[in-house]
PDB file of C-alpha atoms in Angstrom:
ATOM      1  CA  UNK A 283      -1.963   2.510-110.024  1.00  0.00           C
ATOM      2  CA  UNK A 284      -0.270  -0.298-107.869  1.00  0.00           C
ATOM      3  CA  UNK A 285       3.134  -1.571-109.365  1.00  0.00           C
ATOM      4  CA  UNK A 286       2.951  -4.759-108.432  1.00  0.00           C
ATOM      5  CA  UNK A 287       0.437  -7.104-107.744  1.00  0.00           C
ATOM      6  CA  UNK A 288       0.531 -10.667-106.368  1.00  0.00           C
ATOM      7  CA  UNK A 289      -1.817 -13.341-106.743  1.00  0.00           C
ATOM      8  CA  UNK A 290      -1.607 -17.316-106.554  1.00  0.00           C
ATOM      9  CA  UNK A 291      -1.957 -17.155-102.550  1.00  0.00           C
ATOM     10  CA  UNK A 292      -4.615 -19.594-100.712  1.00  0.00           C
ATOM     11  CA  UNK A 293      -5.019 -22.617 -98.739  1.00  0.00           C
ATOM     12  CA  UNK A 294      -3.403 -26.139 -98.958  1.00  0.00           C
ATOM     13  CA  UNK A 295      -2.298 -29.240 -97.049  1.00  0.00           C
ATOM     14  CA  UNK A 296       1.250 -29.816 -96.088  1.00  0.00           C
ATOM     15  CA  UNK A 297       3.349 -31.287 -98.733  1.00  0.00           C
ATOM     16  CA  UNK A 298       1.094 -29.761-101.241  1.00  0.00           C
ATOM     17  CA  UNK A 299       2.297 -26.858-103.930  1.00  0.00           C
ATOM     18  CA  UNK A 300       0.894 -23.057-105.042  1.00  0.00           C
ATOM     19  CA  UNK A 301       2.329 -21.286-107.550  1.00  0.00           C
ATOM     20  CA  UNK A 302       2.598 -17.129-107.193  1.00  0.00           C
ATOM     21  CA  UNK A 303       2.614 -14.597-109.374  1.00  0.00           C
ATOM     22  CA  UNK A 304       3.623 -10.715-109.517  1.00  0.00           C
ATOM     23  CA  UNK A 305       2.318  -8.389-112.436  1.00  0.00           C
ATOM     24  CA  UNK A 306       4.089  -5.279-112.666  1.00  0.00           C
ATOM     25  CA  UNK A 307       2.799  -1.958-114.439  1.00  0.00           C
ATOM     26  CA  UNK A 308       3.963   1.317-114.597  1.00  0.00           C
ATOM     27  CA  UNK A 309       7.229   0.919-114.337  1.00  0.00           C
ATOM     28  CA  UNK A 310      10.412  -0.409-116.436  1.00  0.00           C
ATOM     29  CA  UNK A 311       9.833  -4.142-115.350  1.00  0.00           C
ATOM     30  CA  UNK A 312      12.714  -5.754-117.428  1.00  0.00           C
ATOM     31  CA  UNK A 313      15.292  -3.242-115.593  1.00  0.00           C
ATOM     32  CA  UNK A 314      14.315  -4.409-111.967  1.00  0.00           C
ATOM     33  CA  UNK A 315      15.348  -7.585-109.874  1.00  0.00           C
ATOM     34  CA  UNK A 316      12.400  -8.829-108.323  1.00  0.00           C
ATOM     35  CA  UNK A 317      12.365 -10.556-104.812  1.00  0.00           C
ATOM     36  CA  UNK A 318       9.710 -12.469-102.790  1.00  0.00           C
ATOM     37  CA  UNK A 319       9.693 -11.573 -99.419  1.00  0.00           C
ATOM     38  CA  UNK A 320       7.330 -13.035 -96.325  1.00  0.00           C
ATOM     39  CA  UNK A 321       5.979 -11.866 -92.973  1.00  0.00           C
ATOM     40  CA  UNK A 322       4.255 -13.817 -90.245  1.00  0.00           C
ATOM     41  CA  UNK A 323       4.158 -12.820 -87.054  1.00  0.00           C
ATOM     42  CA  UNK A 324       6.574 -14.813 -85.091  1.00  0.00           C
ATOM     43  CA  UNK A 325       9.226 -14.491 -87.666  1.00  0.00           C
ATOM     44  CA  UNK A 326       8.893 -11.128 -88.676  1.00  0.00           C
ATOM     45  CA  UNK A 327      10.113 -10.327 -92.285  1.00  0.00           C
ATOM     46  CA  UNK A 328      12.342 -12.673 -94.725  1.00  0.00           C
ATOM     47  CA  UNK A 329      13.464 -12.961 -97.906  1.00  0.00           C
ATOM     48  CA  UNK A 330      12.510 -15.977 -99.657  1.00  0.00           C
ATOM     49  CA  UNK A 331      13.811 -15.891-103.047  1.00  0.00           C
ATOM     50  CA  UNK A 332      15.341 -13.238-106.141  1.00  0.00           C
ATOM     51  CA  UNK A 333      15.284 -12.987-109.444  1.00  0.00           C
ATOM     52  CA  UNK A 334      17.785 -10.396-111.491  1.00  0.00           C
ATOM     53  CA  UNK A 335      16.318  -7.763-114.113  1.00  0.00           C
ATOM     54  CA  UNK A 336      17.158 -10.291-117.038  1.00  0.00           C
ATOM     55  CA  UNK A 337      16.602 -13.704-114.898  1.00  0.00           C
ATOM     56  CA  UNK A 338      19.719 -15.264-115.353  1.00  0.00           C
ATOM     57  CA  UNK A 339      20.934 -15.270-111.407  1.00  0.00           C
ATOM     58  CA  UNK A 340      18.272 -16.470-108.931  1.00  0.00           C
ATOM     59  CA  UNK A 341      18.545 -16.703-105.345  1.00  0.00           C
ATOM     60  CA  UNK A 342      16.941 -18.489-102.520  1.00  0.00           C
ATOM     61  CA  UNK A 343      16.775 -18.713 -98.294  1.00  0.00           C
ATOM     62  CA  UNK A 344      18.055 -22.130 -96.964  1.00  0.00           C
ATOM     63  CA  UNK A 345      14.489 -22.359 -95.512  1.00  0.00           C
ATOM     64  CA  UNK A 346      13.040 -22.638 -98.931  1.00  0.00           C
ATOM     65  CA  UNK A 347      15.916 -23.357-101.109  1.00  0.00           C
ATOM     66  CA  UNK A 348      15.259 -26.799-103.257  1.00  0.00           C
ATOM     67  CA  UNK A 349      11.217 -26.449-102.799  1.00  0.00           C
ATOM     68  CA  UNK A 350      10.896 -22.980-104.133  1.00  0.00           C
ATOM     69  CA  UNK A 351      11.959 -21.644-107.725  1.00  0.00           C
ATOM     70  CA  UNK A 352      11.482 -17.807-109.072  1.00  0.00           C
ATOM     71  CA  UNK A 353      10.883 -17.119-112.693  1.00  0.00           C
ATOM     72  CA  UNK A 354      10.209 -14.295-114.925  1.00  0.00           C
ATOM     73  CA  UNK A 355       8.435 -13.541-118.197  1.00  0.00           C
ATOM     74  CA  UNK A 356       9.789 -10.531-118.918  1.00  0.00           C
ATOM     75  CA  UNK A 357       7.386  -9.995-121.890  1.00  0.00           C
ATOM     76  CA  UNK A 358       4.247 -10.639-119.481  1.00  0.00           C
ATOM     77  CA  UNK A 359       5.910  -8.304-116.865  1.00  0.00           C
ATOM     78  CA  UNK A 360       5.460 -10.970-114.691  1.00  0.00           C
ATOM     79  CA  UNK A 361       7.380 -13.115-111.926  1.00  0.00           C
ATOM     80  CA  UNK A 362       6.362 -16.297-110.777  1.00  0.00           C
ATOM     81  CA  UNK A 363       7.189 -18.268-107.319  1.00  0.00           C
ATOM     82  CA  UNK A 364       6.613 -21.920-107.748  1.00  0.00           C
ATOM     83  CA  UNK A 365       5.967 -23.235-103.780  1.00  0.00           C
ATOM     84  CA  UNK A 366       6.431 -27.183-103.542  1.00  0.00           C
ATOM     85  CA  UNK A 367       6.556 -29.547-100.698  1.00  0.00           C
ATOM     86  CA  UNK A 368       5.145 -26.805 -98.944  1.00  0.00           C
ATOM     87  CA  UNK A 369       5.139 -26.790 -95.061  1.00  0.00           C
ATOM     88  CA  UNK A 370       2.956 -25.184 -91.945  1.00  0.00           C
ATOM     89  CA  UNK A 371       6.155 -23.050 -91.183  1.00  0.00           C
ATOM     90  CA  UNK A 372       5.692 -21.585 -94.684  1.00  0.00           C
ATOM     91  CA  UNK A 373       2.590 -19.792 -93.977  1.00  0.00           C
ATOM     92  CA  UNK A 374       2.809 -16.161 -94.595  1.00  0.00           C
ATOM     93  CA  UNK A 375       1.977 -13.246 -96.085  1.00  0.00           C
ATOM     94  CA  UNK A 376       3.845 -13.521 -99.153  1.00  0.00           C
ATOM     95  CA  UNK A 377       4.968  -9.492-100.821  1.00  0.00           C
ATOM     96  CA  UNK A 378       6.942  -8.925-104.381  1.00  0.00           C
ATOM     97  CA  UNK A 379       9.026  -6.467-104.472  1.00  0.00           C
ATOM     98  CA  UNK A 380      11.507  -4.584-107.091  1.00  0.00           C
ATOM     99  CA  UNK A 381      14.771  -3.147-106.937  1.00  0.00           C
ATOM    100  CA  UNK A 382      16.189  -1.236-109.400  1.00  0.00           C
ATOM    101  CA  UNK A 383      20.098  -1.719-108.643  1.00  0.00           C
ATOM    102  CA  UNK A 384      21.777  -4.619-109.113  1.00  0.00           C
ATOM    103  CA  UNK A 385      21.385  -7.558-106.756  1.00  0.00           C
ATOM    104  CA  UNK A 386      23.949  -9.988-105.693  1.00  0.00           C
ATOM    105  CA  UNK A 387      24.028 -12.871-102.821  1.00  0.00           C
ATOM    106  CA  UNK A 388      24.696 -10.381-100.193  1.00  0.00           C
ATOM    107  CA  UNK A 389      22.383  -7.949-100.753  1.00  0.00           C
ATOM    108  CA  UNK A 390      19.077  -9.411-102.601  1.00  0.00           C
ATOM    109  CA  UNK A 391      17.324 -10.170 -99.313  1.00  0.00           C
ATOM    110  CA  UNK A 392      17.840  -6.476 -97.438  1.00  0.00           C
ATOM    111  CA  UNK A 393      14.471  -5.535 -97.820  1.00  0.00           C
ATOM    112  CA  UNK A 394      15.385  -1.793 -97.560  1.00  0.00           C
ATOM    113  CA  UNK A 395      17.028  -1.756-101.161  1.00  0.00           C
ATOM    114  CA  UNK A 396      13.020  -2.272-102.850  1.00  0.00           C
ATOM    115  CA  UNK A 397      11.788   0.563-104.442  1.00  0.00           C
ATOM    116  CA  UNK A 398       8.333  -0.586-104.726  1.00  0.00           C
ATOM    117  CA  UNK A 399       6.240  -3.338-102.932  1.00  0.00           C
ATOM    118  CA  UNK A 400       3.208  -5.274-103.494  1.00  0.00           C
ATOM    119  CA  UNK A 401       0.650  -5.903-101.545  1.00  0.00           C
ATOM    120  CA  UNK A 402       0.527  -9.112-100.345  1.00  0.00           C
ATOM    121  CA  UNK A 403      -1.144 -11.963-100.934  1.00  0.00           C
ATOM    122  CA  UNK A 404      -1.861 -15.000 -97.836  1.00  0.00           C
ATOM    123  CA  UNK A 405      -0.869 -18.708 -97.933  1.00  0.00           C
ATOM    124  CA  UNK A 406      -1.948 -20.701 -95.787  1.00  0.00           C
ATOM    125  CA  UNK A 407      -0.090 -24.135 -95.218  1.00  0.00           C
ATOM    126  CA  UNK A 408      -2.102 -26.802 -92.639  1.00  0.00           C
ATOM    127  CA  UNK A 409      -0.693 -29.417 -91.233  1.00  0.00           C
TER     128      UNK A 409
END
């Protein structure tokens, strides 16, 4: 059984907006901080944005910071990643991931502190 699986990934315009999700199983969801991460090819891997176990601290990049907002439904096991004003240098393979310890705004984008890891899901941004 996969963990975590994303969803919500496609195509769309510049400026335009997609909205991901991550459905968890298998696991204790509501005890995990869950982080969107990305990887393209030029930039490698990034963190784009955190959520803790009980979603009262979020964090963002600067790249996506005022576009981008994480959510969680703790009751669907789910986290969300609303993408607006999205841009070319946003496309990516877009990856959930969970981490059972506690996250803070030094740590939540160290991509080595996830336990488990979706698979991935593509957007595509055209300019």
């Amino acid at each position: 059984e996969v963990p975590l699986v994303e969803s919500g990934g496609g195509s769309v315009q510049a400026g335009g907006s997609l909205r991901l999700s991550c459905a968890a199983s298998g696991f204790a969801f509501d005890s995990y901080a869950i982080g969107w991460f990305r990887t393209d090819d030029e930039k490698g891997r990034e963190g784009v944005a955190c959520i803790s176990s009980i979603g009262d601290s979020t964090f963002y990049s600067d790249s996506v910071k005022g576009r981008f907002t994480i959510s969680r439904d703790n009751a669907k096991n789910t986290v969300y990643l609303q993408m607006n004003s999205l841009k070319p240098e946003d496309t990516a393979v877009y990856y959930c991931a969970a981490d059972f310890e506690a996250v803070s705004d030094g740590t939540w984008s160290e991509y080595w502190m996830y336990d488990l890891w979706g698979q991935g899901t593509q957007v595509t941004v055209s300019s």
